[in-house]
Amino acid sequence: MSMNAQGRPTAPAPETRPAASGPAALLPAEPLLFEIGDHDHSGVDLPDVEISDDRLGGLRRKAPLDLPGLTEPEAMRHYVRLSRRNYSIDSGMYPLGSCTMKHNPRLNEKMARLPGFADIHPLQPVSTVQGALMAMEQLSHWLMELTNTAAVALSPKAGAHGELCGMMAIKAAHEARGQGHRRIVLVPESAHGTNPATAAFLGYAVRSIDANENGTVDVAAVKAALSDDVAAIMLTNPNTCGLFESQIIEIAAAVHEAGAYFYCDGANFNAIMGVVRPGDLGIDAMHINLHKTFSTPHGGGGPGSGPVVLSEALAPHAPVPFVTRDGDSLGLAEHAGEGSLGRLTAFHGQMGMYIRALTYMLSHGADGLAQAARDAVLNANYLKARLDDLFTVPFDGQPVMHEVLFDDSFLKGSGISTLDFAKAMIDEGYHPMTMYFPLVVQGAMLIEPTESESLQTLDAFVETMRELAEDAKAGNVGRFAQAPMRAPLRRLDETRAARQPRLKYQPLAAAAE
Ligand SMILES: *Cc1c(COP(=O)(O)O)cnc(C)c1O
């Protein structure tokens, strides 16, 4: 391993890095547990049990349980070997724009595993879970404080679920006001796919709003589209081009004037937390991805959580349950009052995620959250400044927020696509950025470094990206068309994997027949 000027070890150069496949590799082909184990062995030694059939009501198993017998080292090694094939935020930079893969402080995990949070059951008497309810109350307080809103629904289990919750509250509010006929939802063309999907799921017709040449929403287009038939606008701020919607107040006023509500997609709240309060901008509902904003792993790393904050107008329509307080005693309101949209999930939501987010908030403090947002913005602008002579920036009118969007015009004529470029990044030890999203530009590359990457890490990333871009411009097509060459698996048929997933294990012999 070599050292850079700061005396920090740098990643090995590509030539010296071990190839990740091949007979001598550290990552051999990994069979399934069912293929390693057999029925004759067991990792545990249990005494034979005498069970009389009458106690089982005739439900006694007739064939042996089809589980593989394995020793503990065999099982352990299988999972550790699989884990080494994963790229993770703990193994390197993960610059996935919009998805915000933040470092997850270990303190979060330690707190979430405290028995008073981890080992409780949702059907326990509330008198025995007062501490957990207090944590939920505190989290609610922080979320309303940071957004200047009147209510919060904690139970949605992801951003998309939060959108559903917020839009259901909007629907309930319209119905309560005798405005149930409103059937159109306006969605800017740069929106995340979950926005139109949510609106359509609730039976709304989706009308797309064009972006202007600066990459933000065209206010005139919003005003022209508003009518007595419009129920809401769903707008992301900062938007998915990494830009602050600077005319958001004017948009909110026009939307309210037309009798509609303003749903804000708050997935990018990490760029403005502690700096801007969305309630001050006129939003009525906004989901907050706890798993993007307040650290915590998501995707393959763990569950998500998408609390929704609501304005004064929508608060009466919030779902149940929510935490109530009577003096020192906390409870959960379980029964939907008049106007409430009812219940979205079986219980109260993701306790583990609440604790991780609250830990992140309390360990940063209000000033620290604002600092994290500013650092995220600084890091994204640093990458932009160091790359924009080689990469092409489609919207260059204002500084970016937490992420920087490039398009593929710099690759024009090279025979190399955004996908090829991303695959070549894997060979250099980086998880690719978000590709082909947002759809408003051709061949999008959306890079989000987050606040926690050091200057050294950012510089190493910049050097790699510059070297790749120069090589692409020099027409070294082979390197890109072949990539990834060092990954455990090369290019996969992602379409087929998504369309025809193989979800059921078939014994090899049966599969061969
Ligand atoms: C991630 C994201 C969502 C959806 O959130 P999930 O938690 O993945 O369901 C919605 N909108 C935007 C802009 C996002 O980045």
Short mmCIF file of C-alpha atoms and ligand atoms in Angstrom, two decimals:
data_model
loop_
_atom_site.label_atom_id
_atom_site.label_comp_id
_atom_site.label_asym_id
_atom_site.label_seq_id
_atom_site.Cartn_x
_atom_site.Cartn_y
_atom_site.Cartn_z
CA MET A 1 0.00 0.00 0.00
CA SER A 2 1.41 3.43 -0.91
CA MET A 3 1.17 6.66 1.04
CA ASN A 4 0.04 10.01 -0.31
CA ALA A 5 1.50 13.41 0.60
CA GLN A 6 -0.52 13.56 3.83
CA GLY A 7 0.93 10.24 4.94
CA ARG A 8 -2.39 8.49 4.52
CA PRO A 9 -2.48 5.16 2.78
CA THR A 10 -4.02 5.38 -0.66
CA ALA A 11 -5.84 2.66 -2.52
CA PRO A 12 -3.47 0.36 -4.41
CA ALA A 13 -2.94 1.32 -8.05
CA PRO A 14 -5.09 -0.71 -10.44
CA GLU A 15 -2.13 -2.82 -11.71
CA THR A 16 -1.19 -3.99 -8.21
CA ARG A 17 -4.71 -4.65 -7.02
CA PRO A 18 -5.56 -8.34 -6.99
CA ALA A 19 -7.95 -9.37 -9.74
CA ALA A 20 -11.27 -10.15 -8.15
CA SER A 21 -11.95 -13.25 -10.17
CA GLY A 22 -9.99 -16.25 -11.35
CA PRO A 23 -8.72 -19.42 -9.71
CA ALA A 24 -6.29 -17.76 -7.29
CA ALA A 25 -8.63 -14.97 -6.34
CA LEU A 26 -9.68 -14.15 -2.83
CA LEU A 27 -13.30 -14.44 -3.91
CA PRO A 28 -13.94 -17.99 -5.09
CA ALA A 29 -17.26 -18.99 -6.58
CA GLU A 30 -19.70 -19.25 -3.71
CA PRO A 31 -22.10 -22.18 -3.61
CA LEU A 32 -25.44 -21.94 -1.82
CA LEU A 33 -25.69 -23.26 1.73
CA PHE A 34 -27.95 -25.97 0.33
CA GLU A 35 -25.12 -27.07 -1.91
CA ILE A 36 -22.50 -27.09 0.86
CA GLY A 37 -24.58 -28.77 3.56
CA ASP A 38 -26.35 -32.11 3.68
CA HIS A 39 -29.07 -33.75 5.74
CA ASP A 40 -26.81 -36.14 7.62
CA HIS A 41 -24.85 -33.54 9.52
CA SER A 42 -25.81 -30.90 12.00
CA GLY A 43 -23.96 -28.08 13.67
CA VAL A 44 -25.82 -28.69 16.93
CA ASP A 45 -26.13 -31.76 19.10
CA LEU A 46 -29.65 -32.04 20.46
CA PRO A 47 -31.02 -35.02 22.37
CA ASP A 48 -33.71 -37.03 20.63
CA VAL A 49 -37.18 -35.92 21.64
CA GLU A 50 -40.18 -38.06 22.25
CA ILE A 51 -43.22 -36.28 20.86
CA SER A 52 -46.50 -38.09 20.91
CA ASP A 53 -48.60 -37.63 17.80
CA ASP A 54 -51.74 -36.74 19.71
CA ARG A 55 -50.12 -33.60 21.09
CA LEU A 56 -49.52 -32.39 17.51
CA GLY A 57 -53.06 -33.06 16.33
CA GLY A 58 -51.86 -35.14 13.40
CA LEU A 59 -49.65 -32.32 12.10
CA ARG A 60 -46.40 -34.20 12.62
CA ARG A 61 -43.88 -33.71 9.80
CA LYS A 62 -43.78 -36.65 7.42
CA ALA A 63 -40.53 -35.89 5.62
CA PRO A 64 -37.26 -34.58 7.08
CA LEU A 65 -36.91 -30.82 7.32
CA ASP A 66 -35.11 -29.81 4.15
CA LEU A 67 -32.42 -27.68 5.78
CA PRO A 68 -28.69 -28.05 5.12
CA GLY A 69 -26.58 -29.36 8.00
CA LEU A 70 -23.45 -27.24 8.43
CA THR A 71 -20.72 -26.65 10.94
CA GLU A 72 -20.56 -23.18 12.44
CA PRO A 73 -17.35 -22.27 10.53
CA GLU A 74 -18.94 -23.36 7.27
CA ALA A 75 -21.99 -21.18 7.84
CA MET A 76 -19.91 -18.25 9.12
CA ARG A 77 -17.47 -18.35 6.21
CA HIS A 78 -20.28 -18.50 3.68
CA TYR A 79 -21.78 -15.24 4.92
CA VAL A 80 -18.46 -13.48 5.41
CA ARG A 81 -17.42 -14.43 1.86
CA LEU A 82 -20.70 -13.09 0.51
CA SER A 83 -20.29 -9.87 2.49
CA ARG A 84 -16.89 -9.30 0.86
CA ARG A 85 -18.54 -9.18 -2.53
CA ASN A 86 -20.62 -6.21 -1.47
CA TYR A 87 -19.52 -2.66 -1.93
CA SER A 88 -20.52 -0.62 1.09
CA ILE A 89 -20.22 2.84 2.55
CA ASP A 90 -17.74 1.31 5.00
CA SER A 91 -15.47 0.08 2.22
CA GLY A 92 -15.25 3.18 0.05
CA MET A 93 -16.87 6.31 -1.32
CA TYR A 94 -20.46 5.75 -2.42
CA PRO A 95 -21.38 8.85 -4.43
CA LEU A 96 -24.94 7.85 -5.33
CA GLY A 97 -26.81 11.07 -6.12
CA SER A 98 -30.35 11.50 -4.74
CA CYS A 99 -29.95 8.31 -2.69
CA THR A 100 -27.58 9.98 -0.20
CA MET A 101 -25.43 7.18 1.15
CA LYS A 102 -24.16 8.84 4.31
CA HIS A 103 -21.63 7.48 6.73
CA ASN A 104 -23.54 5.81 9.55
CA PRO A 105 -21.98 6.68 12.93
CA ARG A 106 -21.44 3.60 15.10
CA LEU A 107 -23.03 5.45 18.00
CA ASN A 108 -26.37 5.20 16.13
CA GLU A 109 -26.08 1.43 16.05
CA LYS A 110 -25.12 1.20 19.70
CA MET A 111 -28.15 3.25 20.76
CA ALA A 112 -30.55 1.37 18.47
CA ARG A 113 -29.45 -1.90 20.08
CA LEU A 114 -30.23 -0.82 23.64
CA PRO A 115 -32.67 -3.45 24.95
CA GLY A 116 -35.26 -0.78 25.85
CA PHE A 117 -35.53 0.02 22.14
CA ALA A 118 -34.53 -3.21 20.41
CA ASP A 119 -36.26 -5.85 22.53
CA ILE A 120 -39.71 -4.34 23.02
CA HIS A 121 -42.91 -5.47 21.37
CA PRO A 122 -45.57 -3.23 19.83
CA LEU A 123 -48.32 -4.98 21.79
CA GLN A 124 -46.65 -4.37 25.16
CA PRO A 125 -48.65 -2.17 27.59
CA VAL A 126 -47.66 1.46 26.95
CA SER A 127 -46.84 1.86 30.65
CA THR A 128 -43.82 -0.43 30.02
CA VAL A 129 -42.46 1.49 26.98
CA GLN A 130 -42.51 5.07 28.21
CA GLY A 131 -38.86 5.64 27.27
CA ALA A 132 -39.38 4.48 23.70
CA LEU A 133 -42.45 6.72 23.36
CA MET A 134 -40.43 9.62 24.73
CA ALA A 135 -37.80 9.03 22.04
CA MET A 136 -40.57 9.11 19.40
CA GLU A 137 -41.95 12.31 20.92
CA GLN A 138 -38.50 13.93 20.83
CA LEU A 139 -37.94 12.87 17.25
CA SER A 140 -41.34 14.31 16.29
CA HIS A 141 -40.40 17.54 18.03
CA TRP A 142 -37.11 17.82 16.12
CA LEU A 143 -38.76 17.07 12.77
CA MET A 144 -41.48 19.70 13.29
CA GLU A 145 -38.94 22.20 14.60
CA LEU A 146 -36.56 21.69 11.65
CA THR A 147 -39.40 22.07 9.14
CA ASN A 148 -41.68 24.56 10.97
CA THR A 149 -44.77 22.41 10.55
CA ALA A 150 -47.77 21.57 12.75
CA ALA A 151 -47.81 17.76 12.84
CA VAL A 152 -45.78 14.73 11.91
CA ALA A 153 -46.75 11.15 11.04
CA LEU A 154 -43.88 8.85 11.98
CA SER A 155 -45.27 5.55 10.75
CA PRO A 156 -44.50 5.53 6.97
CA LYS A 157 -41.76 3.02 6.29
CA ALA A 158 -39.93 4.65 3.37
CA GLY A 159 -39.91 7.82 1.32
CA ALA A 160 -42.37 6.42 -1.20
CA HIS A 161 -44.67 5.34 1.62
CA GLY A 162 -44.41 8.85 3.08
CA GLU A 163 -45.48 10.29 -0.26
CA LEU A 164 -48.52 8.04 -0.15
CA CYS A 165 -49.30 9.22 3.39
CA GLY A 166 -48.91 12.91 2.53
CA MET A 167 -50.99 12.63 -0.63
CA MET A 168 -53.68 10.68 1.25
CA ALA A 169 -53.83 13.53 3.76
CA ILE A 170 -54.23 15.97 0.87
CA LYS A 171 -56.99 13.84 -0.63
CA ALA A 172 -58.75 13.63 2.75
CA ALA A 173 -58.50 17.42 3.17
CA HIS A 174 -60.02 18.06 -0.26
CA GLU A 175 -62.84 15.63 0.46
CA ALA A 176 -63.52 17.28 3.82
CA ARG A 177 -63.82 20.64 2.04
CA GLY A 178 -66.16 19.30 -0.64
CA GLN A 179 -63.35 19.48 -3.21
CA GLY A 180 -63.13 15.77 -3.90
CA HIS A 181 -63.61 16.39 -7.64
CA ARG A 182 -60.04 17.70 -8.01
CA ARG A 183 -58.29 14.96 -9.94
CA ILE A 184 -55.03 16.35 -11.32
CA VAL A 185 -51.59 16.35 -9.69
CA LEU A 186 -48.80 18.43 -11.21
CA VAL A 187 -45.36 16.82 -11.25
CA PRO A 188 -42.21 18.44 -12.68
CA GLU A 189 -40.42 16.34 -15.27
CA SER A 190 -37.28 16.07 -13.12
CA ALA A 191 -39.24 14.31 -10.33
CA HIS A 192 -38.29 10.98 -8.81
CA GLY A 193 -40.42 8.21 -10.31
CA THR A 194 -42.14 7.61 -7.00
CA ASN A 195 -43.94 11.00 -7.27
CA PRO A 196 -46.07 10.27 -10.35
CA ALA A 197 -46.46 6.67 -9.17
CA THR A 198 -47.90 7.85 -5.84
CA ALA A 199 -50.32 10.24 -7.50
CA ALA A 200 -51.45 7.62 -10.00
CA PHE A 201 -51.86 5.02 -7.24
CA LEU A 202 -54.35 7.33 -5.54
CA GLY A 203 -56.30 7.68 -8.77
CA TYR A 204 -55.02 11.12 -9.79
CA ALA A 205 -54.16 12.09 -13.35
CA VAL A 206 -50.53 13.22 -13.53
CA ARG A 207 -49.65 16.32 -15.52
CA SER A 208 -45.97 16.89 -16.21
CA ILE A 209 -44.46 20.37 -15.80
CA ASP A 210 -41.44 21.29 -17.92
CA ALA A 211 -38.18 22.48 -16.47
CA ASN A 212 -36.72 25.75 -17.69
CA GLU A 213 -33.23 26.04 -19.17
CA ASN A 214 -31.76 26.51 -15.66
CA GLY A 215 -32.94 23.08 -14.50
CA THR A 216 -35.59 24.41 -12.12
CA VAL A 217 -39.36 24.37 -12.39
CA ASP A 218 -40.88 26.83 -14.81
CA VAL A 219 -43.16 29.02 -12.67
CA ALA A 220 -45.14 30.23 -15.65
CA ALA A 221 -45.79 26.61 -16.64
CA VAL A 222 -47.05 25.85 -13.11
CA LYS A 223 -49.37 28.86 -13.17
CA ALA A 224 -50.68 27.94 -16.59
CA ALA A 225 -51.44 24.39 -15.45
CA LEU A 226 -53.32 25.38 -12.26
CA SER A 227 -57.09 25.12 -12.29
CA ASP A 228 -60.09 24.09 -10.18
CA ASP A 229 -59.28 20.53 -11.12
CA VAL A 230 -55.77 20.48 -9.60
CA ALA A 231 -55.46 18.78 -6.22
CA ALA A 232 -51.76 19.31 -5.59
CA ILE A 233 -48.29 19.86 -6.92
CA MET A 234 -45.52 17.44 -5.97
CA LEU A 235 -42.22 19.25 -6.10
CA THR A 236 -38.76 18.24 -4.89
CA ASN A 237 -36.60 20.87 -3.20
CA PRO A 238 -33.63 20.91 -3.51
CA ASN A 239 -34.56 19.26 -6.78
CA THR A 240 -33.08 16.17 -8.39
CA CYS A 241 -30.71 18.26 -10.52
CA GLY A 242 -29.14 19.29 -7.19
CA LEU A 243 -30.55 22.83 -7.48
CA PHE A 244 -32.54 24.92 -5.03
CA GLU A 245 -35.94 25.87 -6.43
CA SER A 246 -35.46 29.58 -5.89
CA GLN A 247 -39.03 30.48 -6.91
CA ILE A 248 -40.62 28.02 -4.52
CA ILE A 249 -42.43 30.71 -2.48
CA GLU A 250 -44.07 32.11 -5.59
CA ILE A 251 -45.05 28.58 -6.66
CA ALA A 252 -46.53 27.81 -3.22
CA ALA A 253 -48.58 31.01 -3.26
CA ALA A 254 -49.96 30.28 -6.73
CA VAL A 255 -50.81 26.68 -5.75
CA HIS A 256 -52.69 27.84 -2.63
CA GLU A 257 -54.41 30.59 -4.56
CA ALA A 258 -55.81 27.89 -6.86
CA GLY A 259 -57.15 25.93 -3.87
CA ALA A 260 -54.55 23.16 -4.24
CA TYR A 261 -51.98 21.81 -1.76
CA PHE A 262 -48.21 21.77 -1.99
CA TYR A 263 -46.56 18.37 -1.52
CA CYS A 264 -42.80 18.70 -1.20
CA ASP A 265 -40.58 15.67 -1.79
CA GLY A 266 -38.09 16.15 1.04
CA ALA A 267 -35.68 13.36 0.11
CA ASN A 268 -32.97 15.98 -0.37
CA PHE A 269 -33.59 17.71 2.96
CA ASN A 270 -30.03 16.79 4.00
CA ALA A 271 -28.84 19.77 1.93
CA ILE A 272 -30.85 22.34 3.90
CA MET A 273 -31.60 20.83 7.34
CA GLY A 274 -31.08 23.44 10.01
CA VAL A 275 -30.67 26.14 7.36
CA VAL A 276 -34.08 26.41 5.65
CA ARG A 277 -37.46 25.47 7.19
CA PRO A 278 -39.74 24.15 4.42
CA GLY A 279 -42.81 25.32 6.39
CA ASP A 280 -41.58 28.88 5.86
CA LEU A 281 -41.66 28.25 2.11
CA GLY A 282 -45.35 27.31 2.14
CA ILE A 283 -45.30 23.52 1.88
CA ASP A 284 -48.29 21.51 3.19
CA ALA A 285 -46.80 18.04 3.38
CA MET A 286 -43.28 16.69 3.05
CA HIS A 287 -41.73 13.32 3.69
CA ILE A 288 -38.31 13.15 5.21
CA ASN A 289 -36.20 10.12 4.39
CA LEU A 290 -34.66 9.49 7.80
CA HIS A 291 -32.36 7.08 5.97
CA LYS A 292 -30.94 9.77 3.69
CA THR A 293 -31.04 12.83 5.90
CA PHE A 294 -30.09 11.63 9.36
CA SER A 295 -27.51 9.00 8.29
CA THR A 296 -28.56 5.35 8.83
CA PRO A 297 -28.01 2.64 6.22
CA HIS A 298 -30.63 1.81 3.62
CA GLY A 299 -31.09 -0.30 0.54
CA GLY A 300 -29.39 -3.61 1.19
CA GLY A 301 -28.07 -2.29 4.51
CA GLY A 302 -31.31 -1.91 6.40
CA PRO A 303 -34.86 -0.60 6.45
CA GLY A 304 -35.95 2.94 5.66
CA SER A 305 -38.31 5.33 7.37
CA GLY A 306 -40.25 8.19 5.82
CA PRO A 307 -42.00 10.41 8.39
CA VAL A 308 -44.28 13.08 6.91
CA VAL A 309 -44.61 16.57 8.32
CA LEU A 310 -47.93 18.33 7.78
CA SER A 311 -49.04 21.95 7.74
CA GLU A 312 -51.81 23.36 9.96
CA ALA A 313 -54.30 22.72 7.14
CA LEU A 314 -53.45 19.02 6.84
CA ALA A 315 -52.74 18.21 10.50
CA PRO A 316 -56.35 17.10 11.26
CA HIS A 317 -56.01 14.46 8.54
CA ALA A 318 -52.86 12.82 9.92
CA PRO A 319 -52.89 9.02 10.27
CA VAL A 320 -52.88 7.10 13.53
CA PRO A 321 -51.13 6.09 15.67
CA PHE A 322 -49.34 9.09 17.13
CA VAL A 323 -47.77 9.77 20.51
CA THR A 324 -49.93 11.59 23.06
CA ARG A 325 -48.94 13.14 26.38
CA ASP A 326 -50.97 13.54 29.54
CA GLY A 327 -48.71 15.18 32.14
CA ASP A 328 -45.80 12.78 32.57
CA SER A 329 -47.58 9.88 30.98
CA LEU A 330 -47.16 9.07 27.30
CA GLY A 331 -49.57 7.08 25.19
CA LEU A 332 -50.38 6.17 21.59
CA ALA A 333 -53.58 7.47 20.00
CA GLU A 334 -54.77 4.39 18.09
CA HIS A 335 -58.24 5.36 16.90
CA ALA A 336 -58.71 7.64 13.95
CA GLY A 337 -60.69 10.75 14.81
CA GLU A 338 -62.90 12.55 12.31
CA GLY A 339 -60.88 13.58 9.26
CA SER A 340 -57.92 11.28 9.98
CA LEU A 341 -56.88 9.20 7.01
CA GLY A 342 -56.74 6.16 9.29
CA ARG A 343 -53.89 3.73 9.67
CA LEU A 344 -51.03 3.06 7.24
CA THR A 345 -49.09 0.31 8.97
CA ALA A 346 -49.88 -2.40 11.50
CA PHE A 347 -48.06 -0.65 14.32
CA HIS A 348 -46.13 2.57 14.93
CA GLY A 349 -43.27 2.29 12.37
CA GLN A 350 -39.52 1.57 12.50
CA MET A 351 -38.29 2.05 16.06
CA GLY A 352 -34.67 1.24 15.13
CA MET A 353 -34.69 3.98 12.53
CA TYR A 354 -36.17 6.52 14.93
CA ILE A 355 -33.38 5.89 17.39
CA ARG A 356 -30.63 6.13 14.78
CA ALA A 357 -32.04 9.43 13.46
CA LEU A 358 -32.56 10.86 16.94
CA THR A 359 -29.02 9.86 17.91
CA TYR A 360 -27.68 11.63 14.82
CA MET A 361 -29.69 14.76 15.71
CA LEU A 362 -28.70 14.83 19.36
CA SER A 363 -25.02 14.11 18.70
CA HIS A 364 -24.86 16.92 16.13
CA GLY A 365 -27.09 19.42 17.89
CA ALA A 366 -28.99 22.07 15.94
CA ASP A 367 -25.78 23.88 14.96
CA GLY A 368 -24.14 20.61 13.93
CA LEU A 369 -27.02 19.65 11.62
CA ALA A 370 -26.74 22.99 9.83
CA GLN A 371 -22.99 22.46 9.59
CA ALA A 372 -23.49 18.99 8.09
CA ALA A 373 -25.84 20.46 5.47
CA ARG A 374 -23.35 23.20 4.62
CA ASP A 375 -20.47 20.72 4.39
CA ALA A 376 -22.51 18.49 2.06
CA VAL A 377 -23.10 21.50 -0.20
CA LEU A 378 -19.45 22.55 0.00
CA ASN A 379 -18.26 19.06 -0.94
CA ALA A 380 -20.56 18.87 -3.96
CA ASN A 381 -19.44 22.30 -5.17
CA TYR A 382 -15.81 21.28 -4.67
CA LEU A 383 -16.31 18.27 -6.93
CA LYS A 384 -18.07 20.45 -9.49
CA ALA A 385 -15.25 23.02 -9.47
CA ARG A 386 -12.58 20.35 -9.86
CA LEU A 387 -14.35 18.40 -12.61
CA ASP A 388 -16.29 20.88 -14.73
CA ASP A 389 -13.44 21.52 -17.18
CA LEU A 390 -13.55 17.85 -18.27
CA PHE A 391 -17.16 16.88 -17.55
CA THR A 392 -20.18 18.76 -18.87
CA VAL A 393 -22.56 20.57 -16.53
CA PRO A 394 -26.01 20.94 -18.11
CA PHE A 395 -27.27 23.65 -15.74
CA ASP A 396 -24.62 26.11 -14.70
CA GLY A 397 -26.62 29.12 -13.58
CA GLN A 398 -26.20 28.74 -9.80
CA PRO A 399 -24.03 26.85 -7.30
CA VAL A 400 -25.26 23.32 -6.71
CA MET A 401 -26.66 22.06 -3.44
CA HIS A 402 -25.68 18.62 -2.09
CA GLU A 403 -25.13 16.92 -5.46
CA VAL A 404 -23.69 17.80 -8.83
CA LEU A 405 -25.28 16.76 -12.12
CA PHE A 406 -23.20 16.07 -15.23
CA ASP A 407 -24.50 14.87 -18.59
CA ASP A 408 -22.83 12.75 -21.26
CA SER A 409 -22.02 15.49 -23.81
CA PHE A 410 -18.33 15.27 -22.85
CA LEU A 411 -18.40 11.66 -24.10
CA LYS A 412 -19.88 12.63 -27.46
CA GLY A 413 -18.22 10.83 -30.36
CA SER A 414 -16.08 8.67 -28.04
CA GLY A 415 -18.24 5.56 -28.38
CA ILE A 416 -18.41 5.42 -24.58
CA SER A 417 -21.70 5.72 -22.71
CA THR A 418 -22.57 6.81 -19.20
CA LEU A 419 -23.04 3.12 -18.37
CA ASP A 420 -19.55 2.22 -19.66
CA PHE A 421 -18.06 5.07 -17.65
CA ALA A 422 -19.84 3.91 -14.50
CA LYS A 423 -18.62 0.34 -14.99
CA ALA A 424 -15.04 1.59 -15.35
CA MET A 425 -15.39 3.37 -11.99
CA ILE A 426 -16.00 -0.05 -10.40
CA ASP A 427 -12.58 -1.20 -11.62
CA GLU A 428 -11.05 1.82 -9.89
CA GLY A 429 -12.62 0.90 -6.56
CA TYR A 430 -15.61 3.27 -6.55
CA HIS A 431 -19.31 2.65 -6.46
CA PRO A 432 -20.74 4.40 -9.53
CA MET A 433 -22.73 7.58 -9.19
CA THR A 434 -26.46 7.60 -10.00
CA MET A 435 -26.86 7.11 -13.76
CA TYR A 436 -29.54 8.20 -16.23
CA PHE A 437 -31.49 10.04 -13.51
CA PRO A 438 -32.89 12.67 -13.55
CA LEU A 439 -34.38 12.10 -16.98
CA VAL A 440 -34.26 15.80 -17.92
CA VAL A 441 -30.71 15.47 -19.27
CA GLN A 442 -29.13 12.99 -21.64
CA GLY A 443 -26.94 10.34 -19.98
CA ALA A 444 -27.15 11.88 -16.48
CA MET A 445 -24.36 11.33 -13.94
CA LEU A 446 -25.53 12.52 -10.53
CA ILE A 447 -22.78 12.65 -7.91
CA GLU A 448 -23.44 13.19 -4.21
CA PRO A 449 -20.38 13.08 -1.94
CA THR A 450 -22.22 13.85 1.37
CA GLU A 451 -20.74 15.82 4.24
CA SER A 452 -18.60 13.10 5.74
CA GLU A 453 -15.98 12.60 3.00
CA SER A 454 -12.60 14.13 3.80
CA LEU A 455 -10.71 16.41 1.44
CA GLN A 456 -8.22 13.57 0.86
CA THR A 457 -11.01 11.19 -0.18
CA LEU A 458 -12.57 13.79 -2.46
CA ASP A 459 -9.19 14.53 -4.07
CA ALA A 460 -8.50 10.85 -4.71
CA PHE A 461 -11.96 10.54 -6.27
CA VAL A 462 -11.34 13.61 -8.44
CA GLU A 463 -8.02 12.21 -9.69
CA THR A 464 -9.69 8.94 -10.66
CA MET A 465 -12.59 10.69 -12.39
CA ARG A 466 -10.24 12.99 -14.29
CA GLU A 467 -8.06 10.10 -15.39
CA LEU A 468 -11.13 8.18 -16.60
CA ALA A 469 -12.52 11.20 -18.45
CA GLU A 470 -9.18 11.85 -20.18
CA ASP A 471 -8.91 8.21 -21.16
CA ALA A 472 -12.45 8.27 -22.50
CA LYS A 473 -11.76 11.39 -24.54
CA ALA A 474 -8.57 9.79 -25.86
CA GLY A 475 -10.79 7.05 -27.27
CA ASN A 476 -9.61 4.14 -25.17
CA VAL A 477 -12.88 2.36 -25.82
CA GLY A 478 -11.59 -1.10 -24.85
CA ARG A 479 -11.12 -0.24 -21.20
CA PHE A 480 -14.69 1.01 -20.94
CA ALA A 481 -16.41 -1.58 -23.08
CA GLN A 482 -14.74 -4.38 -21.10
CA ALA A 483 -15.36 -2.90 -17.67
CA PRO A 484 -15.77 -4.03 -14.99
CA MET A 485 -12.84 -6.40 -15.22
CA ARG A 486 -12.08 -6.64 -11.51
CA ALA A 487 -15.57 -7.11 -10.08
CA PRO A 488 -16.66 -10.56 -8.86
CA LEU A 489 -19.34 -10.49 -11.55
CA ARG A 490 -19.07 -8.57 -14.82
CA ARG A 491 -21.97 -7.08 -16.76
CA LEU A 492 -25.23 -8.69 -15.81
CA ASP A 493 -28.50 -8.91 -17.68
CA GLU A 494 -30.21 -6.45 -15.37
CA THR A 495 -33.41 -6.31 -17.40
CA ARG A 496 -33.90 -10.04 -17.24
CA ALA A 497 -32.98 -10.11 -13.56
CA ALA A 498 -35.72 -7.54 -12.91
CA ARG A 499 -38.32 -9.03 -15.25
CA GLN A 500 -37.75 -12.71 -14.54
CA PRO A 501 -36.28 -12.89 -11.06
CA ARG A 502 -35.41 -16.37 -9.87
CA LEU A 503 -36.87 -16.27 -6.40
CA LYS A 504 -37.12 -19.94 -5.60
CA TYR A 505 -34.25 -22.29 -4.85
CA GLN A 506 -34.18 -25.32 -7.06
CA PRO A 507 -31.81 -28.14 -6.23
CA LEU A 508 -29.10 -28.34 -8.89
CA ALA A 509 -30.20 -31.82 -9.98
CA ALA A 510 -33.79 -30.67 -10.47
CA ALA A 511 -32.71 -27.53 -12.31
CA ALA A 512 -30.61 -29.61 -14.72
CA GLU A 513 -33.54 -31.87 -15.62
C1 LIG B 1 -35.09 8.22 -2.46
C2 LIG B 1 -36.08 9.15 -3.01
C3 LIG B 1 -37.46 8.89 -2.91
C4 LIG B 1 -38.03 7.58 -2.38
O1 LIG B 1 -37.60 7.23 -1.11
P1 LIG B 1 -37.53 5.70 -0.66
O2 LIG B 1 -37.20 5.75 0.79
O3 LIG B 1 -36.47 5.05 -1.50
O4 LIG B 1 -38.89 5.10 -0.91
C5 LIG B 1 -38.33 9.84 -3.39
N1 LIG B 1 -37.88 10.98 -3.95
C6 LIG B 1 -36.56 11.27 -4.07
C7 LIG B 1 -36.14 12.58 -4.67
C8 LIG B 1 -35.61 10.36 -3.61
O5 LIG B 1 -34.31 10.64 -3.73
#
